[in-house]
PDB file of C-alpha atoms in Angstrom:
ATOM      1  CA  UNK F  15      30.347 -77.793 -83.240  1.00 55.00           C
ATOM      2  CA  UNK F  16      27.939 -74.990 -83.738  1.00 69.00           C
ATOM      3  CA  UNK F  17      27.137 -76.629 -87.300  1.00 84.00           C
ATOM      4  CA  UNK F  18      26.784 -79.884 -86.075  1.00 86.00           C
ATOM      5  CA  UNK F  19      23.781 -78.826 -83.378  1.00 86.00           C
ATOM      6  CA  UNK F  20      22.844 -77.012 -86.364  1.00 88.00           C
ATOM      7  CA  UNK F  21      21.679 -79.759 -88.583  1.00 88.00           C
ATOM      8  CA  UNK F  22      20.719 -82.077 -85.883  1.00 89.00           C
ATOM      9  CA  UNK F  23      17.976 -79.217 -85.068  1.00 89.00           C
ATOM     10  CA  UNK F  24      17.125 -78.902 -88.496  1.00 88.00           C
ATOM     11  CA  UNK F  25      16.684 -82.816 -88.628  1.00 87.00           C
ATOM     12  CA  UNK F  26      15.010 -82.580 -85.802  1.00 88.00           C
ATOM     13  CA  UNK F  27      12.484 -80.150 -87.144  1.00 85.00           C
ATOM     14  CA  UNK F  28      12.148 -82.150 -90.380  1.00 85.00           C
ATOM     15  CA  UNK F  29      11.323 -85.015 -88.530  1.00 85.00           C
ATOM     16  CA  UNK F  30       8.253 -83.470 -86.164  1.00 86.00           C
ATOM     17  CA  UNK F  31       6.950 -80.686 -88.993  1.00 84.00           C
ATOM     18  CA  UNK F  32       3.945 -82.900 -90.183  1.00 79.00           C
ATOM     19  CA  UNK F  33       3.969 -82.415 -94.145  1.00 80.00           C
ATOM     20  CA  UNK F  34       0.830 -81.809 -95.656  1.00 81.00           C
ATOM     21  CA  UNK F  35      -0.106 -82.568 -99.617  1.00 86.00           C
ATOM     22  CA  UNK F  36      -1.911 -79.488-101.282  1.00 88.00           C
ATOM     23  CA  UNK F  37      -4.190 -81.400-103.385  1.00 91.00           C
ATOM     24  CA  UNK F  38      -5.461 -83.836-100.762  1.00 92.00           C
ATOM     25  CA  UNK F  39      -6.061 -80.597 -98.726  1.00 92.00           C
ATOM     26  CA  UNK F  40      -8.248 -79.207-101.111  1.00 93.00           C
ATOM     27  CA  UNK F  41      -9.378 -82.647-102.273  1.00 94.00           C
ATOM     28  CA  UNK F  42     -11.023 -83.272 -98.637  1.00 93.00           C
ATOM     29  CA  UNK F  43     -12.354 -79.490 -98.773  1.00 93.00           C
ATOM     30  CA  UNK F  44     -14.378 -80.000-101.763  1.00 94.00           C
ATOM     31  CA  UNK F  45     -15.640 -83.024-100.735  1.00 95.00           C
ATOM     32  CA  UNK F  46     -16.614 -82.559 -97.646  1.00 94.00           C
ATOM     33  CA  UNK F  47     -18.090 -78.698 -98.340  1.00 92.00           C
ATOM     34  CA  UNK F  48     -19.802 -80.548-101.183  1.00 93.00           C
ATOM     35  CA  UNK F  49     -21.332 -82.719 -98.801  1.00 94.00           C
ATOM     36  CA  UNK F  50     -22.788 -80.372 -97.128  1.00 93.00           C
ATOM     37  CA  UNK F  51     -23.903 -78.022 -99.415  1.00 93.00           C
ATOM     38  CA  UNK F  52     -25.597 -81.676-101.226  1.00 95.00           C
ATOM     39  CA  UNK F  53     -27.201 -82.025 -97.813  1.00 95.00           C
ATOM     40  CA  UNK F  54     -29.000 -78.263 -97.426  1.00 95.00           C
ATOM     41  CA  UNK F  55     -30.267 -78.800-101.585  1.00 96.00           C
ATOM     42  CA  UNK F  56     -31.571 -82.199-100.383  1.00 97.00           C
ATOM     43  CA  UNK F  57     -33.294 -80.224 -97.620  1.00 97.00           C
ATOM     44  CA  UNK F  58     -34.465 -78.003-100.157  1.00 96.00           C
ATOM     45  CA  UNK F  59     -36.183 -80.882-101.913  1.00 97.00           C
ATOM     46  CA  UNK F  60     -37.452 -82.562 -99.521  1.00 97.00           C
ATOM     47  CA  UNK F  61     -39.355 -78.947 -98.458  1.00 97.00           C
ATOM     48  CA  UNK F  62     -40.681 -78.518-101.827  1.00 96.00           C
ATOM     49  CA  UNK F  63     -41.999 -81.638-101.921  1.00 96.00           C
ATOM     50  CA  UNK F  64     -43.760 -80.994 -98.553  1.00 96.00           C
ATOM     51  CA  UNK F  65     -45.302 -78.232-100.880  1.00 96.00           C
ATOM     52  CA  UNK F  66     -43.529 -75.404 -99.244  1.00 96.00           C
ATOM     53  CA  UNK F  67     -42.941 -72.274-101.380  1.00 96.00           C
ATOM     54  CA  UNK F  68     -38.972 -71.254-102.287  1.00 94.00           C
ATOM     55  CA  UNK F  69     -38.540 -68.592 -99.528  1.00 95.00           C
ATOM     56  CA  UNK F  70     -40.039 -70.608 -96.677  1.00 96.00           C
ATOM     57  CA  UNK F  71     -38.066 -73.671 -98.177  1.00 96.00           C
ATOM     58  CA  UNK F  72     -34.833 -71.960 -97.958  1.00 95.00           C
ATOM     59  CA  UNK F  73     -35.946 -70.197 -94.762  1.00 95.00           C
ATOM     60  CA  UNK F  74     -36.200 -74.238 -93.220  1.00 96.00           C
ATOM     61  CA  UNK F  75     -32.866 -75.272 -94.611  1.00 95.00           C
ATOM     62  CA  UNK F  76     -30.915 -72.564 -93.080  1.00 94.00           C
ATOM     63  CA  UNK F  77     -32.679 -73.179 -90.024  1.00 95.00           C
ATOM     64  CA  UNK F  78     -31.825 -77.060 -90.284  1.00 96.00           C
ATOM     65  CA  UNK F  79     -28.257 -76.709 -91.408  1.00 95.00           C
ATOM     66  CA  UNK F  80     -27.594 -74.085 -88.191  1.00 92.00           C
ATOM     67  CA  UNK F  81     -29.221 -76.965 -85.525  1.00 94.00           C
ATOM     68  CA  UNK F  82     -27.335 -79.051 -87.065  1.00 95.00           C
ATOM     69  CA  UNK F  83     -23.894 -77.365 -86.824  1.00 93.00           C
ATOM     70  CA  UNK F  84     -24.519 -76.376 -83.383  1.00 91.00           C
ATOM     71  CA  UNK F  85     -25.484 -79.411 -82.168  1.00 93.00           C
ATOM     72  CA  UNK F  86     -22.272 -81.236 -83.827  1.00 94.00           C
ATOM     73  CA  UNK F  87     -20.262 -77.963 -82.155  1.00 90.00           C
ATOM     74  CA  UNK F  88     -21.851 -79.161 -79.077  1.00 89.00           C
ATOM     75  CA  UNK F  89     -20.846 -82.345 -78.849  1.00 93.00           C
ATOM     76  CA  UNK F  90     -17.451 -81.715 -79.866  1.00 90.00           C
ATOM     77  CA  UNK F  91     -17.477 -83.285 -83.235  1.00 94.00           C
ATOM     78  CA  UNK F  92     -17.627 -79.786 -85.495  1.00 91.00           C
ATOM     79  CA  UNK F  93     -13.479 -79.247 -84.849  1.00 89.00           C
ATOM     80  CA  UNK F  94     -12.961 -82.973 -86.110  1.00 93.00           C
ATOM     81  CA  UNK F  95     -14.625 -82.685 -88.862  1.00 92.00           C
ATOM     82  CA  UNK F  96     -12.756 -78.965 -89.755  1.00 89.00           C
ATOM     83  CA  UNK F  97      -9.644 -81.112 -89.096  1.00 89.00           C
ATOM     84  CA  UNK F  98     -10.025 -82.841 -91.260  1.00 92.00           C
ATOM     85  CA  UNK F  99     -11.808 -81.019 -94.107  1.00 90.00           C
ATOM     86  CA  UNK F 100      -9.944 -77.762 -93.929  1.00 86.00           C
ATOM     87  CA  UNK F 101     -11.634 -74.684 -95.172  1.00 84.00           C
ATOM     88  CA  UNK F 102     -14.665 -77.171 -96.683  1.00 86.00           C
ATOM     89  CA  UNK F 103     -16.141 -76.962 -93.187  1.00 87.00           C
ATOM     90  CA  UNK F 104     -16.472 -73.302 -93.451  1.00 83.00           C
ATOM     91  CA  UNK F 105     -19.207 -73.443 -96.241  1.00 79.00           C
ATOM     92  CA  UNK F 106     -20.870 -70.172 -94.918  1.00 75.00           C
ATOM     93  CA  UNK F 107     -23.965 -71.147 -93.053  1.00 86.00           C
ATOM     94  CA  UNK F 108     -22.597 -74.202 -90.987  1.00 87.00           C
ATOM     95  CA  UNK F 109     -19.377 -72.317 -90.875  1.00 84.00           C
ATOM     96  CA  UNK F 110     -20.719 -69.116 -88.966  1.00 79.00           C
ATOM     97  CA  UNK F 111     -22.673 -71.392 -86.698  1.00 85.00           C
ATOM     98  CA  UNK F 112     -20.082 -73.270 -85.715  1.00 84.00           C
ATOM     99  CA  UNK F 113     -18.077 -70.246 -84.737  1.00 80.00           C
ATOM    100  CA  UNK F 114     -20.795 -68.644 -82.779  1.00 79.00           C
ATOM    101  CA  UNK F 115     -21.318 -71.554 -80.921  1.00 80.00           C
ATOM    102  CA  UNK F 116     -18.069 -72.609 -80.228  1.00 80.00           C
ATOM    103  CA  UNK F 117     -17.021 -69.168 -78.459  1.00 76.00           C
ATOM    104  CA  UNK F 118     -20.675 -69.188 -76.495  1.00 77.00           C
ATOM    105  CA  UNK F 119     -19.088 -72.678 -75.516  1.00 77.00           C
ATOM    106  CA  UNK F 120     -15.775 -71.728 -74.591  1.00 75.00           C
ATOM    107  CA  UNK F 121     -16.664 -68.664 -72.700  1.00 72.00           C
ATOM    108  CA  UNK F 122     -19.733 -70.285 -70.921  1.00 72.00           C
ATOM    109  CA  UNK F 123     -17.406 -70.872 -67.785  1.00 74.00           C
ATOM    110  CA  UNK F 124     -16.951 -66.856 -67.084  1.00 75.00           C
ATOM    111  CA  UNK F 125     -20.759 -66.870 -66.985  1.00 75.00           C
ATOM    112  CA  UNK F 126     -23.989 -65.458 -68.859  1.00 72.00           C
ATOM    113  CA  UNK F 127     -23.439 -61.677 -69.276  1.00 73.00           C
ATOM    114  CA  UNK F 128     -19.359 -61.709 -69.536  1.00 71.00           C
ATOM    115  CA  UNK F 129     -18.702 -64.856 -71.009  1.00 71.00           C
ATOM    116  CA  UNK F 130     -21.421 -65.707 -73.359  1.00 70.00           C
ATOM    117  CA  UNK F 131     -22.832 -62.412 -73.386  1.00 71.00           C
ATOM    118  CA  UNK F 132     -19.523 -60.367 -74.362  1.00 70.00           C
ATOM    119  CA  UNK F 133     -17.917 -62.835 -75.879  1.00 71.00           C
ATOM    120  CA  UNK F 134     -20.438 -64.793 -78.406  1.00 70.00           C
ATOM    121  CA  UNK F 135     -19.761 -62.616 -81.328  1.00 69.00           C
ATOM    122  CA  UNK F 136     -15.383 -62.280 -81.051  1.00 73.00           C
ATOM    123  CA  UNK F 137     -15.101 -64.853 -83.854  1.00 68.00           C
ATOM    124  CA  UNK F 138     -18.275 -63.593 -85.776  1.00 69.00           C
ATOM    125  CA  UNK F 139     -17.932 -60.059 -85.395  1.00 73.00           C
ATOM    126  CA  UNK F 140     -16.020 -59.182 -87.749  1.00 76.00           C
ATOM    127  CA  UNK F 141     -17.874 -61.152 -89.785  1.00 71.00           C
ATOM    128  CA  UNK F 142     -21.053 -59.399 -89.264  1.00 75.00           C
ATOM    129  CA  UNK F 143     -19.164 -55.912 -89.167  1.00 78.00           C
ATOM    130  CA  UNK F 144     -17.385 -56.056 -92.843  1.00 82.00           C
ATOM    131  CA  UNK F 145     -20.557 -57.745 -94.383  1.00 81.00           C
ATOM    132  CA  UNK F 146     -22.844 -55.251 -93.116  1.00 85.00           C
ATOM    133  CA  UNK F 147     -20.476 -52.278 -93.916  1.00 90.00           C
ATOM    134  CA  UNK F 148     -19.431 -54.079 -97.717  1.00 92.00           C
ATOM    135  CA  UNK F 149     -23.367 -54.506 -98.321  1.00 93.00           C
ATOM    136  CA  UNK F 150     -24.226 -50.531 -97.223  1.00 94.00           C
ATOM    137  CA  UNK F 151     -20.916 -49.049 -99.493  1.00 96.00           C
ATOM    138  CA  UNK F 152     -22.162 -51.394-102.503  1.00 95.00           C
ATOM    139  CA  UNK F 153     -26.094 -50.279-101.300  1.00 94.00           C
ATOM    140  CA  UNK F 154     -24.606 -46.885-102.276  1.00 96.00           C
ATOM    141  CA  UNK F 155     -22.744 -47.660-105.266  1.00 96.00           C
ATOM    142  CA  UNK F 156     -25.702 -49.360-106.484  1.00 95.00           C
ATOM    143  CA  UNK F 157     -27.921 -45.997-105.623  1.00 95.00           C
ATOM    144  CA  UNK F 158     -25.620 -43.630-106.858  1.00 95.00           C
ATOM    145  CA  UNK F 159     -25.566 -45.755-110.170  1.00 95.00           C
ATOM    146  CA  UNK F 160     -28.916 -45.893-110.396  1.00 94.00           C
ATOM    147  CA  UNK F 161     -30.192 -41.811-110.169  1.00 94.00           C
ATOM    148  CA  UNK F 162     -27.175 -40.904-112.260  1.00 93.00           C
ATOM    149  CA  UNK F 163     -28.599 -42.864-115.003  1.00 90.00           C
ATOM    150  CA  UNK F 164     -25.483 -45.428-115.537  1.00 91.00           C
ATOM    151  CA  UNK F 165     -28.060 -48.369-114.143  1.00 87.00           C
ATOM    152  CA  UNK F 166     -31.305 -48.331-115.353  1.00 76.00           C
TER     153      UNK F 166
END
């Protein structure tokens, strides 16, 4: 009997796990992360043809790609689109944006200072954290490299 309950669980289970295809997964991620790394370089060009110089150019394309991300967080159409594109929605830019937002969103309810105020940064944190420590050890590296001679 024991058996029996057995494999109609494991039917069961079988029968609600949703199966998912590896190379359409990563199909949709390239695609769509394509997409949007297509869109900032056509915001790129469309700065330098406005005459702006590379740094400001890039400068405006960050900017552009961030509004962008937050408003589509916003308006709840950010988690559809990482539904559906996987880990291509996370090109780094939009990606961090999105998570910033979306946990200023979600907290907004326990108010200014201990919703959005402590709680903005619990996705991004870490972020921030590791890439500012990473950049200061290889900063070092890099020094130490340099006045030892190995670098010139």
């Amino acid at each position: 009997m024991t058996s029996e309950k057995q494999q109609q669980y494991e039917k069961y289970v079988k029968q609600i796990t949703p199966t998912h295809s590896l190379g359409l997964n990563m199909l949709k991620a390239f695609l769509t992360g394509g997409l949007i790394c297509m869109f900032g370089q056509l915001i790129l060009h469309y700065a330098y043809s406005l005459g702006l110089d590379r740094e400001s150019a890039a400068s405006w394309c960050s900017l552009i790609l961030i509004l962008i991300s937050v408003l589509l967080t916003g308006l709840n159409l950010y988690s559809k689109i990482g539904r559906f594109a996987g880990a291509g929605s996370l090109v780094p830019i939009t990606g961090f944006a999105n998570s910033v937002a979306a946990s200023a969103i979600e907290y907004k309810v326990e108010g200014h200072v201990f919703g959005i105020g402590c709680k903005i940064f619990t996705i991004a944190g870490p972020v921030i954290l590791y890439g500012i420590l990473s950049s200061w050890i290889l900063g070092l590296i890099y020094y130490l490299l340099k006045i030892t001679g190995v670098l010139s």
